XYZ file of C-alpha atoms in Angstrom:
600
model
C 155.450 307.137 223.457
C 152.624 309.377 223.801
C 150.399 307.433 221.868
C 150.950 304.165 222.691
C 148.866 304.083 225.426
C 145.987 304.624 223.464
C 146.368 301.255 221.716
C 144.827 299.164 224.799
C 141.694 301.351 224.897
C 141.456 300.803 221.179
C 140.979 297.244 221.447
C 138.876 297.664 224.432
C 136.533 299.873 222.606
C 135.592 296.631 220.016
C 132.346 295.174 221.320
C 132.323 291.138 220.937
C 130.162 290.028 218.288
C 126.693 288.493 218.568
C 125.492 285.137 217.464
C 121.900 284.992 216.229
C 121.657 281.774 214.247
C 123.135 278.453 213.634
C 122.155 276.359 210.661
C 121.513 273.942 210.596
C 122.085 273.578 214.111
C 123.256 269.497 214.070
C 125.296 267.679 211.934
C 126.931 264.188 211.881
C 129.563 263.146 214.606
C 132.482 262.806 211.933
C 132.192 266.820 211.249
C 132.060 268.094 207.900
C 128.867 269.572 207.747
C 128.523 273.094 206.343
C 126.766 275.864 208.683
C 125.935 279.547 208.432
C 126.333 281.436 211.357
C 124.712 284.681 211.033
C 124.706 287.426 213.470
C 126.473 290.608 213.963
C 130.142 292.101 214.437
C 131.827 289.137 212.666
C 134.599 291.344 210.563
C 138.058 290.587 211.827
C 136.693 287.080 213.469
C 139.715 284.696 214.874
C 138.268 281.667 215.616
C 134.964 279.678 215.304
C 134.513 277.114 217.670
C 132.153 273.975 218.283
C 132.504 273.653 221.835
C 135.932 273.394 222.395
C 137.206 272.181 219.186
C 137.988 274.877 216.389
C 135.828 274.627 212.895
C 137.663 272.776 210.451
C 137.538 275.981 208.351
C 135.534 278.939 207.982
C 134.988 282.329 205.843
C 133.945 285.183 206.975
C 131.614 286.505 204.032
C 130.218 289.711 205.857
C 129.729 290.811 209.316
C 126.878 289.013 209.416
C 127.604 285.997 208.051
C 130.325 283.273 208.372
C 130.562 279.795 206.526
C 132.015 277.209 209.181
C 132.886 273.374 208.286
C 132.132 271.547 211.588
C 134.383 269.671 213.556
C 134.065 265.943 214.554
C 132.147 265.924 218.104
C 129.374 264.248 220.070
C 126.553 264.972 222.098
C 125.553 268.834 221.963
C 128.382 271.815 222.037
C 128.013 275.523 221.973
C 129.107 277.008 219.385
C 131.157 280.540 218.828
C 132.581 283.427 217.149
C 136.139 285.044 218.430
C 137.264 288.099 217.227
C 139.693 290.900 218.392
C 136.420 292.132 220.514
C 135.779 288.864 222.313
C 133.752 285.986 222.341
C 130.235 285.604 221.246
C 127.744 284.170 223.124
C 127.201 280.025 222.290
C 124.192 278.714 220.248
C 123.830 274.925 220.367
C 124.984 272.936 217.730
C 124.077 268.695 218.280
C 126.398 266.111 216.727
C 123.555 263.534 215.812
C 125.604 260.514 215.093
C 123.839 259.783 211.849
C 125.784 258.470 208.771
C 126.070 260.897 206.131
C 123.620 260.521 202.849
C 124.266 258.172 199.953
C 124.079 258.812 196.321
C 123.402 256.082 194.150
C 121.811 257.400 191.155
C 121.401 260.898 189.166
C 118.915 260.712 186.510
C 119.117 261.997 184.046
C 122.602 262.889 184.338
C 122.895 265.845 182.132
C 121.082 268.733 181.027
C 121.025 271.916 180.030
C 123.543 275.202 180.430
C 120.797 277.313 181.526
C 119.266 274.915 183.693
C 115.875 274.067 184.730
C 116.231 269.963 183.820
C 114.110 268.129 186.282
C 116.625 265.514 188.261
C 115.914 262.495 190.591
C 118.336 261.421 192.764
C 117.891 257.871 194.132
C 120.231 256.738 196.925
C 119.780 256.317 200.971
C 119.933 258.843 204.118
C 117.548 261.686 202.231
C 115.402 262.350 205.498
C 116.327 265.836 206.626
C 118.037 266.567 203.611
C 119.154 270.426 204.117
C 120.880 270.784 200.771
C 120.752 269.518 196.821
C 124.154 270.569 195.279
C 125.342 270.681 191.873
C 129.059 271.331 192.092
C 129.243 274.555 194.375
C 126.020 275.379 193.147
C 122.634 275.080 195.368
C 119.738 273.363 193.129
C 116.675 275.589 192.528
C 114.135 273.769 194.050
C 114.652 270.016 195.521
C 112.132 268.552 197.562
C 112.685 265.630 199.149
C 110.076 262.466 198.503
C 111.043 260.166 200.487
C 113.955 258.842 202.319
C 115.646 257.001 198.999
C 114.107 259.813 196.631
C 114.980 263.708 195.972
C 113.220 265.534 192.909
C 115.801 268.832 192.041
C 115.527 271.309 189.494
C 119.242 271.557 187.958
C 120.752 274.975 188.448
C 122.265 277.114 185.404
C 125.981 275.788 185.233
C 128.454 274.075 182.754
C 130.551 271.065 181.732
C 130.776 268.396 184.475
C 130.050 268.602 188.013
C 129.157 266.365 191.130
C 125.682 266.226 192.962
C 125.930 266.191 196.462
C 122.931 265.721 198.882
C 123.619 267.343 202.149
C 121.703 265.661 205.710
C 122.438 266.673 209.379
C 124.142 263.598 208.906
C 126.776 265.136 206.431
C 126.941 264.981 202.866
C 127.087 262.339 200.155
C 129.881 261.616 198.167
C 128.904 263.139 194.532
C 128.091 261.573 191.311
C 128.791 263.470 188.076
C 126.346 265.767 185.854
C 126.878 267.062 182.789
C 125.750 270.648 181.144
C 125.429 269.496 177.879
C 125.058 273.114 176.596
C 122.141 271.700 174.233
C 118.838 274.265 173.473
C 115.513 273.319 175.655
C 113.600 270.952 172.762
C 110.556 273.222 171.116
C 107.250 271.501 170.730
C 105.134 272.590 168.168
C 101.736 270.443 167.548
C 99.829 267.640 169.803
C 97.803 265.877 167.745
C 94.922 264.991 169.134
C 94.517 267.487 171.334
C 91.996 265.951 172.922
C 91.123 262.736 174.276
C 89.374 260.715 177.098
C 89.695 261.146 180.932
C 90.554 258.047 181.797
C 93.424 258.081 179.454
C 94.982 256.136 177.092
C 95.082 258.126 173.860
C 97.808 257.570 171.145
C 99.158 261.345 171.045
C 101.540 262.694 168.633
C 103.694 265.766 169.380
C 105.752 267.512 166.926
C 108.463 270.149 167.483
C 112.190 270.195 167.471
C 115.578 269.432 169.795
C 113.559 265.998 170.940
C 116.561 263.811 170.615
C 117.630 261.825 174.096
C 114.204 262.947 175.576
C 113.928 262.144 179.180
C 110.127 263.064 180.039
C 107.078 263.635 178.652
C 104.600 265.146 180.925
C 100.657 266.388 181.011
C 100.325 268.629 183.009
C 101.933 267.221 186.129
C 101.461 263.991 185.238
C 103.934 261.709 183.144
C 102.965 260.231 179.773
C 102.170 256.545 180.425
C 104.468 255.655 177.967
C 106.319 257.411 175.316
C 108.400 257.112 172.028
C 111.135 259.293 170.363
C 110.667 258.383 166.952
C 113.362 261.152 165.513
C 114.298 264.344 166.583
C 111.347 266.136 165.558
C 108.803 263.658 166.420
C 107.477 261.920 169.605
C 104.720 259.417 170.243
C 103.172 259.324 173.620
C 100.200 258.019 175.637
C 98.039 260.066 177.677
C 97.767 259.387 181.093
C 94.715 259.962 183.038
C 93.552 263.617 183.522
C 90.712 266.363 183.348
C 90.238 269.487 182.293
C 92.906 271.656 180.211
C 96.871 271.121 180.781
C 100.097 271.695 179.475
C 101.990 269.161 177.401
C 105.543 269.275 177.714
C 108.806 267.727 176.597
C 111.776 267.307 178.676
C 115.605 266.519 177.158
C 118.980 267.037 178.768
C 118.774 270.448 177.040
C 115.640 271.036 179.103
C 111.918 271.187 179.295
C 109.852 272.505 176.321
C 107.431 275.446 176.064
C 103.818 273.991 176.415
C 101.315 272.952 174.598
C 97.834 272.456 175.387
C 95.778 269.377 175.216
C 92.090 268.973 176.620
C 90.672 266.344 178.601
C 87.346 265.607 177.731
C 84.390 263.771 179.313
C 83.431 260.158 177.587
C 79.856 260.356 175.530
C 76.525 259.365 176.690
C 73.580 257.713 175.406
C 70.018 258.023 176.830
C 67.924 257.197 173.626
C 67.711 255.500 170.376
C 64.745 256.408 167.949
C 63.274 254.078 166.171
C 64.914 251.788 168.318
C 64.408 248.891 165.396
C 64.786 249.152 161.394
C 65.587 246.951 158.698
C 67.778 243.978 157.933
C 68.999 246.092 155.303
C 69.224 249.208 157.005
C 69.121 252.620 155.445
C 66.794 254.389 157.753
C 67.570 257.421 160.311
C 68.277 257.012 163.432
C 68.294 259.895 165.687
C 70.636 259.230 168.928
C 70.160 261.156 172.104
C 72.447 262.267 175.007
C 75.540 263.944 176.644
C 78.916 264.988 175.290
C 78.138 264.149 171.744
C 79.731 267.766 169.732
C 83.260 265.728 168.927
C 81.674 262.512 167.746
C 84.247 260.715 165.406
C 82.316 257.432 165.269
C 79.061 255.805 165.227
C 78.897 251.910 165.616
C 75.751 249.255 165.368
C 77.586 246.685 167.065
C 80.589 246.282 165.237
C 79.767 248.118 162.280
C 80.167 251.836 161.665
C 76.727 253.922 160.905
C 76.612 254.651 156.792
C 76.839 258.693 158.029
C 76.431 260.605 160.978
C 75.810 264.449 161.559
C 76.577 266.072 165.136
C 73.065 267.784 165.755
C 73.896 269.311 168.946
C 76.205 268.497 171.660
C 72.875 266.428 172.392
C 71.677 264.842 169.307
C 73.409 262.675 166.161
C 70.997 261.436 163.472
C 72.866 257.950 161.888
C 71.847 256.258 159.038
C 71.889 252.855 159.869
C 74.145 250.033 158.565
C 73.319 246.613 157.328
C 74.563 244.722 159.774
C 72.748 241.616 160.233
C 69.979 240.464 162.469
C 68.963 240.680 166.030
C 69.503 243.182 168.437
C 72.906 245.485 168.752
C 74.507 247.885 170.981
C 74.326 251.657 169.103
C 77.865 253.248 170.319
C 79.108 257.013 170.197
C 82.858 257.764 170.134
C 84.384 261.085 170.757
C 87.969 262.151 171.738
C 86.668 261.622 175.159
C 85.815 257.484 174.562
C 83.386 255.446 174.073
C 79.566 256.158 175.342
C 77.733 252.925 176.787
C 75.406 251.424 174.393
C 72.045 251.281 173.913
C 70.071 248.445 171.934
C 68.679 248.512 168.490
C 67.198 245.419 166.846
C 67.321 244.730 163.207
C 63.876 242.652 161.670
C 63.017 241.209 158.904
C 60.110 242.571 156.519
C 56.740 241.901 156.588
C 55.570 239.520 153.804
C 51.923 239.277 152.405
C 50.985 235.253 151.029
C 47.228 236.513 151.379
C 44.801 239.076 150.811
C 40.749 238.397 151.209
C 38.758 239.786 149.428
C 41.338 241.088 146.983
C 38.402 243.490 144.956
C 36.342 245.974 145.986
C 34.293 248.905 145.027
C 35.524 252.767 144.344
C 34.006 253.962 147.823
C 36.370 252.103 149.859
C 35.186 251.173 153.567
C 35.285 246.953 152.750
C 36.982 244.357 155.263
C 40.075 243.587 153.902
C 42.215 240.734 155.680
C 45.979 240.649 155.206
C 47.875 237.386 156.100
C 51.978 236.550 156.240
C 54.352 236.942 158.496
C 56.218 239.713 160.501
C 53.446 242.000 160.668
C 53.126 242.868 164.514
C 55.064 245.765 164.163
C 52.973 247.324 161.349
C 53.028 251.507 161.314
C 51.272 251.717 157.865
C 48.949 249.876 155.726
C 48.174 251.363 152.394
C 46.211 250.510 149.180
C 48.710 251.845 146.139
C 49.537 255.350 147.519
C 46.602 255.686 150.121
C 46.630 254.697 153.227
C 44.078 252.398 154.260
C 41.028 254.275 156.343
C 42.297 252.099 159.311
C 44.002 248.771 160.102
C 44.167 246.375 163.118
C 47.074 244.143 163.876
C 45.398 240.677 164.374
C 48.916 238.888 165.016
C 52.300 238.452 163.817
C 50.364 236.963 160.819
C 47.348 238.693 160.649
C 46.005 242.236 159.706
C 42.503 243.673 158.678
C 42.346 246.742 157.274
C 39.579 248.975 155.963
C 40.275 249.600 152.402
C 40.289 253.388 151.003
C 38.369 255.361 148.409
C 40.400 254.928 144.942
C 39.913 254.910 141.626
C 39.285 251.982 139.178
C 41.910 249.283 138.441
C 44.600 247.701 140.084
C 46.209 248.722 143.088
C 49.461 247.497 145.331
C 48.595 246.296 149.084
C 51.655 247.049 151.188
C 52.639 246.695 154.808
C 55.393 248.837 155.947
C 57.355 248.185 159.731
C 60.207 249.132 160.757
C 61.765 245.565 158.952
C 60.397 247.263 156.042
C 57.892 247.245 153.226
C 56.895 243.949 151.602
C 56.624 242.744 147.825
C 53.517 244.129 146.951
C 49.934 242.287 146.647
C 47.288 243.500 144.144
C 43.689 244.926 145.236
C 41.356 245.428 142.469
C 39.261 248.182 142.552
C 35.755 248.138 140.865
C 33.678 250.214 138.765
C 30.236 248.711 138.150
C 28.158 248.849 140.881
C 25.230 245.625 140.813
C 22.093 246.745 139.726
C 18.364 244.982 140.116
C 15.610 245.026 137.526
C 13.770 242.401 138.412
C 12.337 239.779 141.664
C 10.172 236.886 140.642
C 8.424 236.007 142.613
C 8.541 239.315 144.904
C 6.844 237.260 147.920
C 6.820 234.721 149.979
C 6.113 232.689 153.150
C 7.875 233.535 156.489
C 9.641 230.329 156.453
C 11.317 231.057 153.338
C 12.647 228.213 151.167
C 11.642 229.566 148.134
C 13.346 229.991 144.858
C 13.431 233.659 143.917
C 14.841 234.531 140.145
C 16.385 237.923 140.413
C 17.511 239.806 136.913
C 19.955 242.726 136.728
C 23.486 243.459 135.283
C 26.992 243.345 137.227
C 25.320 240.735 138.795
C 28.648 238.001 138.102
C 31.394 239.044 141.398
C 28.125 238.713 143.450
C 29.501 238.048 147.368
C 25.952 238.278 149.023
C 22.179 238.343 148.456
C 20.194 239.944 151.244
C 16.618 239.796 152.058
C 16.663 242.847 154.080
C 19.053 242.041 157.429
C 19.079 238.022 156.165
C 21.706 236.278 153.889
C 20.325 233.833 151.173
C 22.036 231.209 149.628
C 22.472 232.022 146.122
C 23.933 231.007 142.790
C 25.301 233.248 139.781
C 23.593 232.009 136.577
C 25.066 234.787 134.529
C 25.933 238.429 135.034
C 22.443 239.526 134.750
C 20.784 236.707 136.560
C 21.166 235.547 139.880
C 18.926 232.771 142.027
C 18.561 232.785 145.949
C 16.612 231.145 148.337
C 14.428 232.903 150.228
C 15.395 232.912 154.150
C 12.726 232.814 156.935
C 11.286 236.086 157.384
C 8.709 238.425 159.624
C 5.238 239.428 157.601
C 5.882 242.566 155.202
C 8.285 243.712 152.706
C 11.843 243.732 152.907
C 14.323 245.305 150.334
C 16.194 242.706 148.438
C 19.677 243.914 147.654
C 22.824 242.059 146.160
C 26.242 243.141 146.999
C 29.425 242.356 144.524
C 33.091 244.093 145.242
C 31.469 247.096 143.117
C 29.166 247.916 145.635
C 25.734 247.100 146.829
C 22.775 247.179 144.453
C 19.666 249.535 144.434
C 16.725 247.188 146.498
C 13.502 246.279 145.426
C 10.514 245.019 147.439
C 10.194 240.837 148.518
C 7.652 240.399 150.932
C 6.865 237.849 153.385
C 3.417 236.678 153.781
C 1.267 234.751 156.463
C -0.077 231.502 154.718
C -3.800 231.613 154.066
C -6.822 230.264 156.627
C -9.856 228.492 155.319
C -13.121 229.168 157.866
C -15.730 227.864 155.609
C -16.567 225.996 151.987
C -20.141 226.919 151.027
C -21.553 224.734 149.793
C -19.679 221.688 150.687
C -21.141 219.222 148.576
C -21.657 218.919 144.754
C -21.870 216.784 141.539
C -19.489 214.374 140.038
C -19.666 216.526 136.700
C -18.420 219.863 139.082
C -19.207 223.337 137.472
C -20.896 224.629 140.381
C -19.806 227.644 142.337
C -18.104 227.079 145.616
C -17.572 230.616 147.872
C -14.653 229.689 150.148
C -14.325 231.988 153.495
C -11.489 232.950 155.434
C -8.052 235.279 155.573
C -4.923 235.924 153.647
C -6.532 235.262 150.497
C -5.658 238.151 148.095
C -2.915 236.901 146.686
C -4.075 233.568 145.991
C -2.219 231.688 143.344
C -4.328 228.003 142.876
C -7.614 226.670 144.474
C -7.518 222.800 144.392
C -9.947 220.086 145.458
C -7.929 217.384 146.426
C -5.232 217.102 143.651
C -7.296 218.896 140.450
C -7.081 222.703 139.664
C -10.263 224.616 140.172
C -10.875 228.266 138.069
C -11.327 230.688 140.969
C -11.674 234.607 141.366
C -10.420 236.728 144.724
C -13.798 239.092 145.975
C -11.446 240.065 148.558
C -8.565 239.110 151.114
C -11.789 237.228 153.043
C -13.655 235.245 149.844
C -12.512 233.540 146.927
C -15.436 231.721 144.413
C -14.251 229.167 143.084
C -15.977 226.234 139.855
C -15.620 223.003 141.311
C -14.276 220.736 138.757
C -15.412 217.155 137.822
C -13.804 214.107 140.382
C -14.668 210.900 141.815
C -17.663 210.297 144.306
C -16.694 210.879 147.760
C -14.756 213.969 150.093
C -11.822 215.615 149.133
C -9.390 218.452 150.535
C -10.285 222.003 149.332
C -7.324 224.232 149.851
C -5.912 227.863 148.882
C -2.461 228.553 147.972
C -0.809 231.988 148.149
C 2.848 233.282 147.771
C 2.353 232.805 151.651
C 1.640 228.719 151.613
C -0.759 226.752 151.378
C -3.896 226.895 153.487
C -5.594 224.035 155.881
C -7.826 221.514 154.287
C -11.617 222.257 154.849
C -14.202 218.902 153.067
C -15.866 218.956 149.950
C -17.811 216.088 148.534
C -18.594 215.200 145.092
C -22.328 212.879 145.067
C -23.965 210.712 142.571
C -26.945 212.245 141.127
C -30.460 210.999 142.720
C -31.705 208.087 141.206
C -34.970 208.008 139.401
């Protein structure tokens, strides 16, 4: 009895509990929401109330935590905790009136006992979800994607459990999820381990534990599609991406280790040199651009290059294939994709139908006209193995070239263009240069027109006879003789030469002479019997070849360039014209009269 009064004092000494947080602080009017109360002094709690209504149930987890299930209610009420020390302060809890969420599908509906499986929940009323549980265990993590989708990661577990979603409106129905106890898959090789940034690359995954695979991911992005070929092989199509990502495989047993896969930029071409070549292919072409290092193919149109070599990330050399004709697009393919196309033209080879002249001297230097087709793009003209001294493309059907020096004999003339090289045509180099030893006559009138005989050697192939710079008409008589018609010229000597394909001869002098002029005849008359001496005066008389009295020739002697002495020939009574002829022509005529003897 002495101690009995102390009992009330001990009870009075206990402090009332303190309520700090109610979470969640709202829930469905139908009740059933799991609510966690945190605060202090919860030990020995005898009641948890939502307004005036006791919680459906509660558990004191610690002096600072109580788990309670809300009763049915409406509006906003005060949540309180009562212990032997008294009743706590109240914190508001609102009945939302929202319906509990509904869970329709759990996919996949099985996973590894170790947890870690990505699971997609579909249904309705997921907005504001506060919990996702696999049985009594909360999901490792979850994300509310929308009011109808939640993405969750399964916790560790065993057997078959019910998956539920809790929102302020309540807790959903449960759907089964089975822990298989299977090991997570193992990924060994990803081949190829690189591809285009745009995606679409077919990739083969090898490893183990692939049966029942539910996902293949490239980083965080699902493969465009995938097929489980066997427990050790999956065929997948890479999605779009960039950089290097980890490829993983997910099965009910979990998610595999990651293996690196690199997204590569597509190659780009900026140039093709040369950008044209023969129909037969076979020429070397240099491609420039970027991202070329991993090239797996080079194509000319639809035809693969005969071969190619990656020189650097910006250069490839390729051998053009025979691909027909016309212009095609050259492309480069790498794991990063196929480049833009750059134009390349297939051209026909040049053809020669004529070479004029088809012969020339060893010294070269003569102009040769080549006719044919496909000559516009000519890059070289050769006489045998020697390049022409120079050449000019006149048109697609004509080239003029300067022959280079060579040794005697035939050589092949070839024209090379991007389209190839023509079938060869023969050109002859001649050893023998023409030689002149005689010109008869070696002088003639300014007006030309006289016949001149040239003698010498190697004259058969003569292509020109020139008097100084003036060309002459001529006829080849034999290898040692030509007959030419002198062209008009100016007073004085010129060099007469003959040109053949073997070259140009030595020059022999030929003089153009002015015609003779007569100014006086003394005496200007004589007997019919002739025999008398007549003196002729004038100019240009030195080279006189004839003196005629009418039609009768006379013997004569050249005294000087201004005087001749002639013996008059016999003739008939009366006057005649007396003329002098030189290689320069025939003079004017002066009268000379034959007289009868005086009568006796």
